[in-house]
Amino acid sequence: MIKQDKKNIFIETYGCQMNEYDTELVRAILRKAEYRFVEDELSADVVMLNTCAIREHAHRKVYGRVHEIKHKRQGTPVKIGILGCMATNLRTELLENKNLDIDFIAGPDSYKRLPALIQESYQTGKKNFDVTLSEFETYSDVYPMRKEGVNAWLAVMRGCNNFCTFCVVPYTRGRERSRSVSNVVDEVKHLADDGFKQVTLLGQNVNSYKEGGHDFASLLEAVSKVNGIERIRFTSPHPKDFPDQLLNVVAQNPKVCKQIHLPLQSGNDRILELMNRTYTQDEFLKLVDKTRKLIPNIALSTDIIVGFSTETDKEFDDTIKVMKQVRFDSAFMFKYSERKQTIASRKHEDDVPEAIKTERIVRLNELQKQIALERNEAHIGETHSVLIEQEETNKSKDHYLARCDNNKIIIVPKGPYYKGEIHQATITKASPHGLKGNVLK
Ligand code: 5AD
Ligand code: SF4
């Protein structure tokens, strides 16, 4: 058997922030078991793909990637493990597909078993798996091995009980469970000591956080008391869990950033009901109004699905209408893709033709691009607090990438200020994707 301490691991992550965070947990678990990490699949003994099952695109990519890795390795020994949501969603397919050369599978609640799964794989040479979902696992005893940076992700709850009919998450990640306030606060103190300036609280349904008599509003308050952490963000919330108390904390607590993600999914009441979103167009619009009254400078973003089962042109027009009325600062837009296990896959036929989904998403994209540009242009001339995140951008070594409190990216020329610092900047230019400006000296 290969000695454990000789093994090199390479992990590749697909999908959402929660998966990025889970990779950090996995790295911490494997480091404790004395594995080492490498930066590419060529020098690794074990390659793990931390996968996403939310849309079709994501899972096709993973199949292609397994074949690519095998091809690149040209017969040199390599173990391949599938982690994350595909592991729970497609376990049988993954295990039985003879064309897919993989060695082990671990679901989102089984990461503590990874050292054993890897070892067993070397010992027996057989495909093995653990995709058991837990009602309790929150990894509250694992301090993630994070990438260096300004922001730290921190999962305060895991799982989802909402069962939106299109969504696979309740099946791949199981039921909701939250960490205790004191455990989260202890980790945030640790993060501050490690030099992080911002923490982003994560959860599949983060604002349904509930533990020991505390709700999400009181968790935010507790986290905000930690010295050294200057900005707090959270994602992804559900519109059903925004009591006034939570909106008031966002409005009044200077550390809580003025940015809320409010996934609309559809603007039509019949489709919202088919999706089991539990709100109507009117209730959503009222929540937006209340949020903007309480927090006038709030930036709002959203998620939209076009072409959900039976959605007509007229019903899609309701989504357009709501987008025009709300004028989100940004939006993530997706074509509906049927996922195995979901309620929609059992009850509602995926009957909107691909060409119509494409037409709708193109229309929505164009509209949103225009709205985002106008909303960004409205900031020109304003002065905002910006946190310097990177001392270069993808395009230029002479510029810094910074972020406004409202989550908008702002590019500023290099100067005598550094990563992790907050400065005042005046906004001079805008595009649909972000801002440019100058730091005030
Ligand atoms: N098809 C398309 N988009 C989906 N999403 C979730 N499930 C699906 C699906 N089956 C989108 C939703 C959700 C975001 C994370 O992904 O908009 O808010
Ligand atoms: Fe999926 Fe709905 Fe839960 Fe979000 S709230 S993870 S969309 S089931």
Short mmCIF file of C-alpha atoms and ligand atoms in Angstrom, two decimals:
data_model
loop_
_atom_site.label_atom_id
_atom_site.label_comp_id
_atom_site.label_asym_id
_atom_site.label_seq_id
_atom_site.Cartn_x
_atom_site.Cartn_y
_atom_site.Cartn_z
CA MET A 1 0.00 0.00 0.00
CA ILE A 2 1.18 3.52 -0.78
CA LYS A 3 2.07 5.32 2.42
CA GLN A 4 -0.57 7.83 3.36
CA ASP A 5 1.84 10.72 3.91
CA LYS A 6 3.14 10.34 0.37
CA LYS A 7 -0.19 11.03 -1.29
CA ASN A 8 -0.83 14.23 -3.16
CA ILE A 9 -4.35 15.51 -3.51
CA PHE A 10 -5.80 17.84 -6.11
CA ILE A 11 -9.35 19.18 -5.61
CA GLU A 12 -11.37 20.96 -8.26
CA THR A 13 -14.58 22.75 -7.31
CA TYR A 14 -17.74 23.31 -9.35
CA GLY A 15 -20.89 25.26 -8.55
CA CYS A 16 -21.88 27.52 -5.71
CA GLN A 17 -20.08 29.25 -2.84
CA MET A 18 -21.17 26.48 -0.49
CA ASN A 19 -19.16 24.05 -2.60
CA GLU A 20 -16.11 26.35 -2.51
CA TYR A 21 -16.49 26.42 1.25
CA ASP A 22 -16.92 22.63 1.44
CA THR A 23 -13.66 22.23 -0.47
CA GLU A 24 -12.00 24.29 2.27
CA LEU A 25 -13.51 21.91 4.85
CA VAL A 26 -12.30 18.87 2.89
CA ARG A 27 -8.79 20.33 2.69
CA ALA A 28 -8.77 20.84 6.47
CA ILE A 29 -9.98 17.27 7.08
CA LEU A 30 -7.38 15.79 4.73
CA ARG A 31 -4.56 17.96 6.05
CA LYS A 32 -5.28 16.66 9.54
CA ALA A 33 -4.95 13.16 8.08
CA GLU A 34 -1.56 14.26 6.73
CA TYR A 35 -2.36 14.40 3.06
CA ARG A 36 -0.65 17.01 0.93
CA PHE A 37 -2.07 19.23 -1.79
CA VAL A 38 -0.91 19.95 -5.32
CA GLU A 39 -2.12 22.47 -7.86
CA ASP A 40 -2.91 20.26 -10.85
CA GLU A 41 -4.14 16.83 -11.82
CA LEU A 42 -0.85 15.76 -13.39
CA SER A 43 1.12 15.50 -10.16
CA ALA A 44 -1.74 14.23 -7.98
CA ASP A 45 -2.21 10.71 -6.64
CA VAL A 46 -5.84 11.47 -5.88
CA VAL A 47 -8.04 13.89 -7.84
CA MET A 48 -11.35 14.96 -6.33
CA LEU A 49 -14.09 16.78 -8.18
CA ASN A 50 -16.41 18.62 -5.83
CA THR A 51 -19.48 18.65 -8.02
CA CYS A 52 -22.71 20.52 -8.48
CA ALA A 53 -26.04 19.04 -9.59
CA ILE A 54 -28.16 22.16 -9.75
CA ARG A 55 -28.21 22.51 -13.54
CA GLU A 56 -27.48 20.12 -16.37
CA HIS A 57 -24.48 22.04 -17.60
CA ALA A 58 -22.65 21.44 -14.32
CA HIS A 59 -22.98 17.68 -14.34
CA ARG A 60 -22.05 17.21 -18.02
CA LYS A 61 -18.87 19.15 -17.38
CA VAL A 62 -17.85 16.70 -14.64
CA TYR A 63 -18.26 13.63 -16.85
CA GLY A 64 -16.13 15.30 -19.52
CA ARG A 65 -13.53 16.22 -16.93
CA VAL A 66 -13.16 12.64 -15.61
CA HIS A 67 -12.41 11.42 -19.14
CA GLU A 68 -10.01 14.31 -19.72
CA ILE A 69 -8.05 13.56 -16.53
CA LYS A 70 -7.75 9.87 -17.42
CA HIS A 71 -6.59 10.80 -20.91
CA LYS A 72 -4.01 13.32 -19.65
CA ARG A 73 -2.61 10.82 -17.17
CA GLN A 74 -1.97 8.32 -19.97
CA GLY A 75 -2.32 5.26 -17.79
CA THR A 76 -0.32 6.54 -14.79
CA PRO A 77 -2.12 5.55 -11.56
CA VAL A 78 -4.61 8.10 -10.26
CA LYS A 79 -7.61 7.74 -7.98
CA ILE A 80 -10.63 9.87 -8.86
CA GLY A 81 -13.25 10.80 -6.28
CA ILE A 82 -16.61 12.49 -6.85
CA LEU A 83 -17.71 14.77 -4.00
CA GLY A 84 -20.67 17.11 -3.53
CA CYS A 85 -24.20 17.26 -4.85
CA MET A 86 -23.76 14.95 -7.86
CA ALA A 87 -22.55 12.28 -5.47
CA THR A 88 -25.91 12.14 -3.70
CA ASN A 89 -28.03 12.92 -6.76
CA LEU A 90 -26.45 10.45 -9.19
CA ARG A 91 -24.95 7.82 -6.93
CA THR A 92 -26.35 4.81 -8.80
CA GLU A 93 -25.45 6.20 -12.20
CA LEU A 94 -21.92 7.04 -11.01
CA LEU A 95 -21.42 3.59 -9.53
CA GLU A 96 -22.88 1.63 -12.43
CA ASN A 97 -21.61 3.60 -15.41
CA LYS A 98 -18.87 1.35 -16.79
CA ASN A 99 -17.50 4.16 -18.96
CA LEU A 100 -16.87 6.39 -15.97
CA ASP A 101 -13.63 5.40 -14.32
CA ILE A 102 -13.97 6.67 -10.76
CA ASP A 103 -12.82 5.23 -7.43
CA PHE A 104 -14.88 6.72 -4.63
CA ILE A 105 -17.91 8.92 -3.97
CA ALA A 106 -18.59 11.13 -0.93
CA GLY A 107 -21.74 13.17 -0.34
CA PRO A 108 -21.79 16.59 1.38
CA ASP A 109 -22.30 15.11 4.86
CA SER A 110 -19.60 12.43 4.53
CA TYR A 111 -16.41 14.46 4.24
CA LYS A 112 -15.05 13.29 7.59
CA ARG A 113 -15.05 9.78 6.07
CA LEU A 114 -12.81 10.84 3.17
CA PRO A 115 -9.46 9.73 4.66
CA ALA A 116 -10.99 6.28 5.24
CA LEU A 117 -12.61 6.17 1.80
CA ILE A 118 -9.29 6.96 0.13
CA GLN A 119 -7.44 4.40 2.18
CA GLU A 120 -10.07 1.72 1.52
CA SER A 121 -9.86 2.48 -2.16
CA TYR A 122 -6.10 1.79 -2.13
CA GLN A 123 -6.60 -1.35 -0.05
CA THR A 124 -9.46 -2.99 -1.95
CA GLY A 125 -9.22 -1.39 -5.43
CA LYS A 126 -13.03 -1.33 -5.46
CA LYS A 127 -15.36 1.63 -6.05
CA ASN A 128 -16.73 2.66 -2.68
CA PHE A 129 -19.01 5.41 -1.46
CA ASP A 130 -20.64 7.20 1.44
CA VAL A 131 -23.53 9.48 0.58
CA THR A 132 -25.46 9.21 3.84
CA LEU A 133 -27.22 12.47 4.67
CA SER A 134 -27.11 13.57 8.28
CA GLU A 135 -29.59 15.58 10.32
CA PHE A 136 -26.79 16.92 12.49
CA GLU A 137 -23.51 17.32 10.59
CA THR A 138 -22.52 21.00 10.46
CA TYR A 139 -18.72 20.56 10.52
CA SER A 140 -18.72 23.02 13.41
CA ASP A 141 -15.59 21.30 14.74
CA VAL A 142 -13.59 21.79 11.52
CA TYR A 143 -11.75 25.05 10.87
CA PRO A 144 -11.63 25.28 7.06
CA MET A 145 -8.32 25.53 5.24
CA ARG A 146 -9.15 28.81 3.55
CA LYS A 147 -7.51 30.58 0.67
CA GLU A 148 -5.68 33.71 1.72
CA GLY A 149 -7.73 36.81 1.11
CA VAL A 150 -9.93 39.52 2.46
CA ASN A 151 -13.19 37.58 2.66
CA ALA A 152 -13.87 34.34 4.53
CA TRP A 153 -16.89 32.16 3.79
CA LEU A 154 -18.55 30.57 6.79
CA ALA A 155 -21.50 28.15 6.61
CA VAL A 156 -23.84 28.86 9.51
CA MET A 157 -26.47 26.38 8.40
CA ARG A 158 -26.64 23.53 5.92
CA GLY A 159 -29.44 21.83 4.01
CA CYS A 160 -32.85 23.04 2.97
CA ASN A 161 -36.44 22.22 3.95
CA ASN A 162 -38.18 24.30 1.30
CA PHE A 163 -38.55 21.80 -1.52
CA CYS A 164 -38.95 24.31 -4.33
CA THR A 165 -40.20 21.88 -6.96
CA PHE A 166 -37.38 22.55 -9.45
CA CYS A 167 -34.55 22.21 -6.96
CA VAL A 168 -32.38 19.23 -6.14
CA VAL A 169 -30.72 20.73 -3.06
CA PRO A 170 -33.08 19.26 -0.42
CA TYR A 171 -32.22 15.80 -1.83
CA THR A 172 -28.49 16.32 -2.26
CA ARG A 173 -27.85 18.20 0.97
CA GLY A 174 -30.62 17.02 3.25
CA ARG A 175 -32.51 18.82 6.01
CA GLU A 176 -31.76 22.21 7.54
CA ARG A 177 -29.48 22.34 10.55
CA SER A 178 -27.71 25.32 12.12
CA ARG A 179 -24.57 25.87 14.15
CA SER A 180 -24.77 27.56 17.54
CA VAL A 181 -24.24 31.32 17.81
CA SER A 182 -21.29 30.84 20.16
CA ASN A 183 -19.62 28.39 17.80
CA VAL A 184 -20.02 30.77 14.84
CA VAL A 185 -18.81 33.76 16.87
CA ASP A 186 -15.73 31.82 18.05
CA GLU A 187 -14.86 31.03 14.43
CA VAL A 188 -15.38 34.66 13.39
CA LYS A 189 -12.98 35.76 16.17
CA HIS A 190 -10.46 33.28 14.82
CA LEU A 191 -10.98 34.73 11.32
CA ALA A 192 -10.37 38.25 12.60
CA ASP A 193 -7.15 37.06 14.28
CA ASP A 194 -6.14 35.49 10.95
CA GLY A 195 -6.53 38.91 9.27
CA PHE A 196 -9.84 38.52 7.43
CA LYS A 197 -11.78 41.79 7.13
CA GLN A 198 -15.04 40.44 5.80
CA VAL A 199 -17.10 37.36 6.55
CA THR A 200 -19.85 36.04 4.30
CA LEU A 201 -22.32 33.85 6.18
CA LEU A 202 -23.48 30.99 4.01
CA GLY A 203 -26.44 28.66 3.98
CA GLN A 204 -28.71 27.10 1.37
CA ASN A 205 -31.41 29.10 3.05
CA VAL A 206 -29.30 31.26 5.29
CA ASN A 207 -32.03 33.43 6.80
CA SER A 208 -33.95 30.43 8.10
CA TYR A 209 -31.03 29.99 10.53
CA LYS A 210 -32.42 28.87 13.89
CA GLU A 211 -30.53 27.56 16.88
CA GLY A 212 -30.96 27.70 20.66
CA GLY A 213 -33.60 30.46 20.58
CA HIS A 214 -31.61 32.58 18.12
CA ASP A 215 -32.71 33.55 14.64
CA PHE A 216 -30.69 34.96 11.76
CA ALA A 217 -31.11 38.58 12.91
CA SER A 218 -29.64 37.82 16.32
CA LEU A 219 -26.81 35.82 14.74
CA LEU A 220 -25.92 38.84 12.57
CA GLU A 221 -25.91 41.09 15.65
CA ALA A 222 -23.64 38.67 17.53
CA VAL A 223 -21.20 38.34 14.62
CA SER A 224 -21.07 42.12 14.20
CA LYS A 225 -19.66 42.50 17.74
CA VAL A 226 -16.42 40.75 16.75
CA ASN A 227 -13.60 43.31 16.56
CA GLY A 228 -11.53 43.31 13.40
CA ILE A 229 -14.31 42.09 11.09
CA GLU A 230 -15.48 45.17 9.24
CA ARG A 231 -18.01 43.83 6.78
CA ILE A 232 -20.62 41.07 7.01
CA ARG A 233 -22.50 39.67 4.03
CA PHE A 234 -24.82 36.68 3.72
CA THR A 235 -26.11 34.42 0.99
CA SER A 236 -28.41 32.90 -0.10
CA PRO A 237 -31.63 33.96 1.61
CA HIS A 238 -35.25 33.08 0.79
CA PRO A 239 -37.81 35.92 0.50
CA LYS A 240 -40.11 34.09 2.96
CA ASP A 241 -37.73 34.64 5.89
CA PHE A 242 -37.37 38.42 6.10
CA PRO A 243 -39.03 39.54 9.32
CA ASP A 244 -38.84 43.30 10.09
CA GLN A 245 -36.30 42.56 12.77
CA LEU A 246 -33.86 41.21 10.15
CA LEU A 247 -34.42 44.14 7.80
CA ASN A 248 -33.83 46.48 10.75
CA VAL A 249 -30.49 44.84 11.53
CA VAL A 250 -29.39 45.25 7.90
CA ALA A 251 -30.60 48.87 7.99
CA GLN A 252 -29.01 49.85 11.28
CA ASN A 253 -25.90 47.75 11.78
CA PRO A 254 -23.01 49.53 10.06
CA LYS A 255 -21.05 46.30 9.57
CA VAL A 256 -23.87 44.51 7.75
CA CYS A 257 -23.47 45.37 4.07
CA LYS A 258 -26.30 47.08 2.25
CA GLN A 259 -26.88 44.28 -0.19
CA ILE A 260 -29.59 41.62 -0.30
CA HIS A 261 -30.03 38.73 -2.72
CA LEU A 262 -33.77 38.17 -3.21
CA PRO A 263 -34.35 35.21 -5.52
CA LEU A 264 -37.58 35.90 -7.42
CA GLN A 265 -37.45 32.85 -9.78
CA SER A 266 -40.63 33.95 -11.59
CA GLY A 267 -42.95 36.97 -11.58
CA ASN A 268 -46.08 34.95 -12.29
CA ASP A 269 -48.33 33.66 -9.52
CA ARG A 270 -49.30 30.37 -11.18
CA ILE A 271 -45.65 29.54 -11.89
CA LEU A 272 -44.59 30.62 -8.38
CA GLU A 273 -47.16 28.22 -6.98
CA LEU A 274 -46.02 25.40 -9.27
CA MET A 275 -42.51 26.10 -8.04
CA ASN A 276 -43.69 26.03 -4.41
CA ARG A 277 -42.04 29.36 -3.71
CA THR A 278 -44.70 30.25 -1.09
CA TYR A 279 -45.05 33.93 -2.10
CA THR A 280 -47.01 35.77 -4.77
CA GLN A 281 -45.84 38.53 -7.10
CA ASP A 282 -47.62 41.05 -4.89
CA GLU A 283 -46.00 39.78 -1.68
CA PHE A 284 -42.57 39.88 -3.33
CA LEU A 285 -43.10 43.45 -4.55
CA LYS A 286 -44.27 44.51 -1.09
CA LEU A 287 -41.11 43.01 0.44
CA VAL A 288 -38.99 44.97 -2.07
CA ASP A 289 -40.86 48.20 -1.22
CA LYS A 290 -40.48 47.68 2.50
CA THR A 291 -36.79 46.83 2.12
CA ARG A 292 -36.12 49.96 0.07
CA LYS A 293 -38.07 52.18 2.48
CA LEU A 294 -36.09 50.89 5.45
CA ILE A 295 -32.73 50.75 3.64
CA PRO A 296 -32.79 53.35 0.82
CA ASN A 297 -29.25 52.58 -0.38
CA ILE A 298 -29.77 48.80 -0.53
CA ALA A 299 -28.56 46.94 -3.64
CA LEU A 300 -30.82 44.07 -4.65
CA SER A 301 -29.91 41.05 -6.74
CA THR A 302 -31.99 38.07 -7.82
CA ASP A 303 -32.18 34.64 -9.47
CA ILE A 304 -34.62 33.92 -12.30
CA ILE A 305 -35.58 30.65 -13.99
CA VAL A 306 -37.04 30.95 -17.48
CA GLY A 307 -39.10 28.27 -19.16
CA PHE A 308 -40.24 26.37 -16.10
CA SER A 309 -42.79 23.67 -16.90
CA THR A 310 -45.88 25.03 -18.75
CA GLU A 311 -44.73 28.67 -18.55
CA THR A 312 -46.53 30.59 -21.31
CA ASP A 313 -45.31 33.74 -23.08
CA LYS A 314 -47.87 35.74 -21.13
CA GLU A 315 -46.68 34.31 -17.83
CA PHE A 316 -43.09 35.05 -18.75
CA ASP A 317 -44.17 38.66 -19.42
CA ASP A 318 -45.00 38.87 -15.70
CA THR A 319 -41.33 38.13 -14.95
CA ILE A 320 -40.32 40.91 -17.34
CA LYS A 321 -42.85 43.23 -15.66
CA VAL A 322 -41.46 42.54 -12.18
CA MET A 323 -37.87 42.97 -13.41
CA LYS A 324 -38.82 46.36 -14.90
CA GLN A 325 -40.63 47.39 -11.75
CA VAL A 326 -38.01 46.27 -9.21
CA ARG A 327 -34.93 47.17 -11.28
CA PHE A 328 -32.50 44.77 -9.58
CA ASP A 329 -28.85 45.82 -9.45
CA SER A 330 -27.89 42.42 -10.81
CA ALA A 331 -29.51 39.11 -11.71
CA PHE A 332 -28.50 35.51 -12.32
CA MET A 333 -30.69 34.00 -15.01
CA PHE A 334 -31.11 30.33 -15.84
CA LYS A 335 -33.03 28.18 -18.28
CA TYR A 336 -35.05 25.58 -16.43
CA SER A 337 -33.34 22.22 -16.47
CA GLU A 338 -35.12 19.20 -15.05
CA ARG A 339 -33.23 17.50 -12.22
CA LYS A 340 -33.61 13.89 -11.12
CA GLN A 341 -35.45 13.34 -7.79
CA THR A 342 -37.15 16.76 -7.76
CA ILE A 343 -40.91 17.18 -7.39
CA ALA A 344 -41.04 18.89 -10.78
CA SER A 345 -39.37 15.93 -12.46
CA ARG A 346 -42.11 13.69 -11.09
CA LYS A 347 -45.11 15.98 -11.53
CA HIS A 348 -44.48 18.66 -14.15
CA GLU A 349 -43.28 17.95 -17.65
CA ASP A 350 -40.29 19.96 -18.91
CA ASP A 351 -42.34 21.02 -21.93
CA VAL A 352 -41.09 24.49 -22.87
CA PRO A 353 -39.01 24.08 -26.05
CA GLU A 354 -35.31 24.88 -25.76
CA ALA A 355 -35.61 27.58 -28.47
CA ILE A 356 -38.26 29.40 -26.43
CA LYS A 357 -36.17 29.17 -23.25
CA THR A 358 -33.29 30.70 -25.21
CA GLU A 359 -35.49 33.46 -26.61
CA ARG A 360 -36.74 34.32 -23.10
CA ILE A 361 -33.33 34.32 -21.47
CA VAL A 362 -31.88 36.52 -24.22
CA ARG A 363 -34.73 39.01 -23.76
CA LEU A 364 -34.28 39.02 -20.01
CA ASN A 365 -30.52 39.38 -20.26
CA GLU A 366 -30.81 42.41 -22.52
CA LEU A 367 -33.31 44.06 -20.23
CA GLN A 368 -31.23 43.36 -17.13
CA LYS A 369 -28.02 44.59 -18.77
CA GLN A 370 -29.68 47.94 -19.50
CA ILE A 371 -31.11 48.22 -15.98
CA ALA A 372 -27.76 47.32 -14.37
CA LEU A 373 -26.00 49.92 -16.50
CA GLU A 374 -28.50 52.62 -15.52
CA ARG A 375 -28.32 51.71 -11.84
CA ASN A 376 -24.53 51.71 -11.92
CA GLU A 377 -24.44 55.04 -13.81
CA ALA A 378 -26.59 56.55 -11.08
CA HIS A 379 -23.62 56.10 -8.71
CA ILE A 380 -21.30 58.32 -10.82
CA GLY A 381 -20.14 61.26 -8.72
CA GLU A 382 -20.95 59.51 -5.40
CA THR A 383 -18.34 58.64 -2.79
CA HIS A 384 -18.42 55.09 -1.36
CA SER A 385 -16.44 53.10 1.19
CA VAL A 386 -14.47 50.51 -0.74
CA LEU A 387 -12.57 47.48 0.51
CA ILE A 388 -9.46 46.66 -1.53
CA GLU A 389 -9.73 42.96 -2.40
CA GLN A 390 -6.90 42.38 -4.90
CA GLU A 391 -3.80 44.36 -5.76
CA GLU A 392 -4.32 43.77 -9.47
CA THR A 393 -7.21 42.92 -11.73
CA ASN A 394 -7.48 40.27 -14.42
CA LYS A 395 -6.85 42.97 -16.99
CA SER A 396 -4.34 45.29 -15.36
CA LYS A 397 -1.45 45.22 -12.91
CA ASP A 398 -1.83 48.98 -12.48
CA HIS A 399 -5.28 48.78 -10.92
CA TYR A 400 -6.75 47.38 -7.74
CA LEU A 401 -9.99 45.48 -7.51
CA ALA A 402 -12.12 46.81 -4.70
CA ARG A 403 -15.74 46.39 -3.63
CA CYS A 404 -18.31 48.87 -2.43
CA ASP A 405 -20.44 48.11 0.60
CA ASN A 406 -23.31 47.36 -1.83
CA ASN A 407 -21.22 44.52 -3.35
CA LYS A 408 -20.45 46.35 -6.61
CA ILE A 409 -16.95 45.84 -7.97
CA ILE A 410 -14.95 49.04 -8.37
CA ILE A 411 -11.64 49.28 -10.21
CA VAL A 412 -9.27 51.96 -8.88
CA PRO A 413 -5.75 52.98 -9.95
CA LYS A 414 -2.91 51.65 -7.79
CA GLY A 415 -1.81 53.93 -4.98
CA PRO A 416 -0.43 53.99 -1.44
CA TYR A 417 -3.18 51.75 -0.09
CA TYR A 418 -3.28 48.00 0.26
CA LYS A 419 -5.33 44.82 0.22
CA GLY A 420 -7.68 44.58 3.20
CA GLU A 421 -7.96 48.35 3.73
CA ILE A 422 -11.17 50.35 3.49
CA HIS A 423 -10.96 53.74 1.76
CA GLN A 424 -13.30 56.35 0.37
CA ALA A 425 -13.55 56.36 -3.41
CA THR A 426 -15.35 58.60 -5.87
CA ILE A 427 -17.10 56.83 -8.73
CA THR A 428 -16.22 58.13 -12.18
CA LYS A 429 -17.44 55.49 -14.65
CA ALA A 430 -19.97 52.68 -14.90
CA SER A 431 -20.66 49.61 -17.00
CA PRO A 432 -23.36 46.93 -16.57
CA HIS A 433 -20.83 44.85 -14.63
CA GLY A 434 -19.20 47.36 -12.32
CA LEU A 435 -17.68 50.72 -11.57
CA LYS A 436 -14.45 52.66 -11.93
CA GLY A 437 -13.27 55.34 -9.57
CA ASN A 438 -10.50 57.07 -7.67
CA VAL A 439 -9.50 56.62 -4.06
CA LEU A 440 -9.61 59.88 -2.08
CA LYS A 441 -6.27 60.65 -0.50
N1 5AD B 1 -33.06 24.70 -13.35
C1 5AD B 1 -32.61 25.96 -13.53
N2 5AD B 1 -32.21 26.76 -12.53
C2 5AD B 1 -32.24 26.25 -11.29
N3 5AD B 1 -31.89 26.79 -10.10
C3 5AD B 1 -32.07 25.86 -9.15
N4 5AD B 1 -32.54 24.72 -9.69
C4 5AD B 1 -32.66 24.94 -11.01
C5 5AD B 1 -33.09 24.15 -12.10
N5 5AD B 1 -33.53 22.90 -11.94
C6 5AD B 1 -31.43 28.17 -9.94
C7 5AD B 1 -32.39 28.96 -9.04
C8 5AD B 1 -31.63 29.08 -7.76
C9 5AD B 1 -30.20 29.14 -8.25
C10 5AD B 1 -29.16 28.84 -7.24
O1 5AD B 1 -30.16 28.17 -9.29
O2 5AD B 1 -32.61 30.23 -9.63
O3 5AD B 1 -31.97 30.23 -7.00
FE1 SF4 B 2 -33.41 24.97 -3.63
FE2 SF4 B 2 -35.56 26.41 -2.92
FE3 SF4 B 2 -33.93 25.35 -1.02
FE4 SF4 B 2 -33.06 27.40 -2.52
S1 SF4 B 2 -34.80 27.47 -1.09
S2 SF4 B 2 -31.93 25.51 -2.01
S3 SF4 B 2 -34.03 26.99 -4.50
S4 SF4 B 2 -35.22 24.21 -2.49
#
